[in-house]
């Protein structure tokens, strides 16, 4: 999927991980939100008759995107 480069966010993530400080946590949340929105848009655009869920590593619980 094409999208804008987020080199600044990637650099902070590479240097500080996903939860090193408030800045890293904010960037992680931003990237998760962008991912969920993109995944949700794709799920809405295809014709399927099954529930669709999304989850991330070390996350509990998973999220239902589509009934």
GROMACS .gro file of N, CA and C in nm:
model
  201
    1UNK      N    1   0.084  -0.115   0.000
    1UNK     CA    2   0.000   0.000   0.000
    1UNK      C    3   0.090   0.123   0.000
    2UNK      N    4   0.067   0.211  -0.094
    2UNK     CA    5   0.145   0.334  -0.100
    2UNK      C    6   0.092   0.431   0.003
    3UNK      N    7   0.183   0.506   0.058
    3UNK     CA    8   0.147   0.607   0.155
    3UNK      C    9   0.265   0.699   0.177
    4UNK      N   10   0.244   0.801   0.257
    4UNK     CA   11   0.353   0.895   0.280
    4UNK      C   12   0.464   0.834   0.364
    5UNK      N   13   0.586   0.880   0.341
    5UNK     CA   14   0.699   0.839   0.425
    5UNK      C   15   0.685   0.902   0.563
    6UNK      N   16   0.718   0.826   0.663
    6UNK     CA   17   0.719   0.878   0.800
    6UNK      C   18   0.858   0.853   0.858
    7UNK      N   19   0.959   0.902   0.787
    7UNK     CA   20   1.098   0.875   0.826
    7UNK      C   21   1.127   0.921   0.968
    8UNK      N   22   1.072   1.036   1.008
    8UNK     CA   23   1.097   1.085   1.143
    8UNK      C   24   1.041   0.989   1.248
    9UNK      N   25   0.921   0.939   1.225
    9UNK     CA   26   0.860   0.845   1.318
    9UNK      C   27   0.938   0.713   1.320
   10UNK      N   28   0.977   0.666   1.203
   10UNK     CA   29   1.054   0.543   1.195
   10UNK      C   30   1.188   0.553   1.267
   11UNK      N   31   1.251   0.668   1.257
   11UNK     CA   32   1.379   0.689   1.324
   11UNK      C   33   1.362   0.685   1.475
   12UNK      N   34   1.259   0.751   1.526
   12UNK     CA   35   1.234   0.749   1.671
   12UNK      C   36   1.200   0.607   1.716
   13UNK      N   37   1.119   0.537   1.638
   13UNK     CA   38   1.083   0.399   1.671
   13UNK      C   39   1.208   0.311   1.676
   14UNK      N   40   1.296   0.328   1.578
   14UNK     CA   41   1.419   0.247   1.573
   14UNK      C   42   1.511   0.279   1.690
   15UNK      N   43   1.515   0.405   1.732
   15UNK     CA   44   1.605   0.446   1.840
   15UNK      C   45   1.549   0.416   1.979
   16UNK      N   46   1.419   0.433   1.996
   16UNK     CA   47   1.361   0.428   2.131
   16UNK      C   48   1.258   0.318   2.152
   17UNK      N   49   1.230   0.240   2.049
   17UNK     CA   50   1.131   0.135   2.064
   17UNK      C   51   0.990   0.191   2.065
   18UNK      N   52   0.896   0.109   2.108
   18UNK     CA   53   0.756   0.150   2.101
   18UNK      C   54   0.704   0.212   2.230
   19UNK      N   55   0.776   0.199   2.341
   19UNK     CA   56   0.723   0.253   2.466
   19UNK      C   57   0.831   0.312   2.557
   20UNK      N   58   0.939   0.359   2.498
   20UNK     CA   59   1.051   0.412   2.577
   20UNK      C   60   1.012   0.538   2.655
   21UNK      N   61   0.936   0.625   2.590
   21UNK     CA   62   0.892   0.748   2.655
   21UNK      C   63   0.759   0.791   2.593
   22UNK      N   64   0.706   0.905   2.635
   22UNK     CA   65   0.576   0.950   2.586
   22UNK      C   66   0.577   0.976   2.436
   23UNK      N   67   0.686   1.027   2.385
   23UNK     CA   68   0.697   1.051   2.241
   23UNK      C   69   0.687   0.920   2.163
   24UNK      N   70   0.759   0.818   2.208
   24UNK     CA   71   0.756   0.688   2.141
   24UNK      C   72   0.617   0.625   2.151
   25UNK      N   73   0.552   0.637   2.266
   25UNK     CA   74   0.417   0.583   2.283
   25UNK      C   75   0.320   0.655   2.189
   26UNK      N   76   0.330   0.786   2.178
   26UNK     CA   77   0.245   0.863   2.086
   26UNK      C   78   0.263   0.820   1.942
   27UNK      N   79   0.387   0.800   1.901
   27UNK     CA   80   0.415   0.756   1.764
   27UNK      C   81   0.360   0.616   1.740
   28UNK      N   82   0.377   0.528   1.836
   28UNK     CA   83   0.323   0.392   1.823
   28UNK      C   84   0.172   0.395   1.808
   29UNK      N   85   0.105   0.474   1.890
   29UNK     CA   86  -0.041   0.484   1.881
   29UNK      C   87  -0.084   0.542   1.746
   30UNK      N   88  -0.012   0.643   1.699
   30UNK     CA   89  -0.041   0.702   1.568
   30UNK      C   90  -0.030   0.597   1.457
   31UNK      N   91   0.077   0.519   1.460
   31UNK     CA   92   0.097   0.418   1.355
   31UNK      C   93  -0.009   0.307   1.364
   32UNK      N   94  -0.049   0.269   1.485
   32UNK     CA   95  -0.155   0.170   1.501
   32UNK      C   96  -0.286   0.224   1.446
   33UNK      N   97  -0.319   0.348   1.478
   33UNK     CA   98  -0.443   0.408   1.428
   33UNK      C   99  -0.444   0.413   1.276
   34UNK      N  100  -0.332   0.456   1.216
   34UNK     CA  101  -0.323   0.461   1.069
   34UNK      C  102  -0.342   0.322   1.009
   35UNK      N  103  -0.284   0.220   1.072
   35UNK     CA  104  -0.296   0.082   1.023
   35UNK      C  105  -0.441   0.034   1.033
   36UNK      N  106  -0.506   0.059   1.146
   36UNK     CA  107  -0.645   0.015   1.165
   36UNK      C  108  -0.737   0.083   1.063
   37UNK      N  109  -0.717   0.212   1.040
   37UNK     CA  110  -0.799   0.284   0.943
   37UNK      C  111  -0.780   0.228   0.803
   38UNK      N  112  -0.655   0.206   0.762
   38UNK     CA  113  -0.627   0.150   0.629
   38UNK      C  114  -0.687   0.011   0.615
   39UNK      N  115  -0.670  -0.073   0.717
   39UNK     CA  116  -0.723  -0.209   0.714
   39UNK      C  117  -0.875  -0.206   0.708
   40UNK      N  118  -0.936  -0.117   0.786
   40UNK     CA  119  -1.083  -0.104   0.785
   40UNK      C  120  -1.137  -0.060   0.650
   41UNK      N  121  -1.069   0.032   0.584
   41UNK     CA  122  -1.112   0.078   0.453
   41UNK      C  123  -1.108  -0.036   0.352
   42UNK      N  124  -1.003  -0.116   0.358
   42UNK     CA  125  -0.992  -0.231   0.267
   42UNK      C  126  -1.103  -0.332   0.298
   43UNK      N  127  -1.126  -0.360   0.426
   43UNK     CA  128  -1.230  -0.456   0.466
   43UNK      C  129  -1.368  -0.411   0.418
   44UNK      N  130  -1.395  -0.281   0.421
   44UNK     CA  131  -1.524  -0.230   0.374
   44UNK      C  132  -1.537  -0.236   0.223
   45UNK      N  133  -1.426  -0.235   0.153
   45UNK     CA  134  -1.430  -0.225   0.007
   45UNK      C  135  -1.444  -0.360  -0.064
   46UNK      N  136  -1.431  -0.471   0.008
   46UNK     CA  137  -1.441  -0.602  -0.056
   46UNK      C  138  -1.568  -0.673  -0.016
   47UNK      N  139  -1.618  -0.756  -0.104
   47UNK     CA  140  -1.740  -0.832  -0.082
   47UNK      C  141  -1.708  -0.966  -0.018
   48UNK      N  142  -1.723  -0.976   0.113
   48UNK     CA  143  -1.705  -1.101   0.184
   48UNK      C  144  -1.815  -1.114   0.288
   49UNK      N  145  -1.844  -1.236   0.324
   49UNK     CA  146  -1.953  -1.259   0.419
   49UNK      C  147  -1.899  -1.328   0.545
   50UNK      N  148  -1.788  -1.276   0.595
   50UNK     CA  149  -1.728  -1.330   0.717
   50UNK      C  150  -1.684  -1.214   0.806
   51UNK      N  151  -1.677  -1.236   0.936
   51UNK     CA  152  -1.623  -1.132   1.024
   51UNK      C  153  -1.475  -1.108   0.996
   52UNK      N  154  -1.430  -0.985   1.015
   52UNK     CA  155  -1.291  -0.949   0.994
   52UNK      C  156  -1.238  -0.887   1.123
   53UNK      N  157  -1.123  -0.934   1.167
   53UNK     CA  158  -1.061  -0.887   1.290
   53UNK      C  159  -0.920  -0.837   1.262
   54UNK      N  160  -0.865  -0.757   1.354
   54UNK     CA  161  -0.727  -0.713   1.345
   54UNK      C  162  -0.666  -0.719   1.486
   55UNK      N  163  -0.541  -0.756   1.492
   55UNK     CA  164  -0.469  -0.760   1.618
   55UNK      C  165  -0.323  -0.729   1.593
   56UNK      N  166  -0.254  -0.693   1.698
   56UNK     CA  167  -0.113  -0.658   1.690
   56UNK      C  168  -0.034  -0.743   1.787
   57UNK      N  169   0.092  -0.760   1.760
   57UNK     CA  170   0.181  -0.839   1.845
   57UNK      C  171   0.171  -0.791   1.991
   58UNK      N  172   0.157  -0.886   2.082
   58UNK     CA  173   0.147  -0.858   2.226
   58UNK      C  174   0.022  -0.778   2.265
   59UNK      N  175  -0.079  -0.779   2.180
   59UNK     CA  176  -0.203  -0.707   2.210
   59UNK      C  177  -0.311  -0.805   2.251
   60UNK      N  178  -0.389  -0.765   2.348
   60UNK     CA  179  -0.503  -0.844   2.388
   60UNK      C  180  -0.613  -0.746   2.426
   61UNK      N  181  -0.727  -0.748   2.372
   61UNK     CA  182  -0.783  -0.844   2.277
   61UNK      C  183  -0.767  -0.798   2.131
   62UNK      N  184  -0.815  -0.881   2.039
   62UNK     CA  185  -0.818  -0.842   1.899
   62UNK      C  186  -0.942  -0.754   1.878
   63UNK      N  187  -0.943  -0.678   1.770
   63UNK     CA  188  -1.054  -0.585   1.742
   63UNK      C  189  -1.134  -0.634   1.622
   64UNK      N  190  -1.265  -0.630   1.634
   64UNK     CA  191  -1.353  -0.665   1.521
   64UNK      C  192  -1.366  -0.543   1.433
   65UNK      N  193  -1.332  -0.559   1.307
   65UNK     CA  194  -1.339  -0.451   1.209
   65UNK      C  195  -1.471  -0.457   1.132
   66UNK      N  196  -1.518  -0.580   1.110
   66UNK     CA  197  -1.639  -0.598   1.029
   66UNK      C  198  -1.719  -0.714   1.085
   67UNK      N  199  -1.851  -0.696   1.096
   67UNK     CA  200  -1.940  -0.802   1.145
   67UNK      C  201  -1.954  -0.912   1.043
   0.00000   0.00000   0.00000
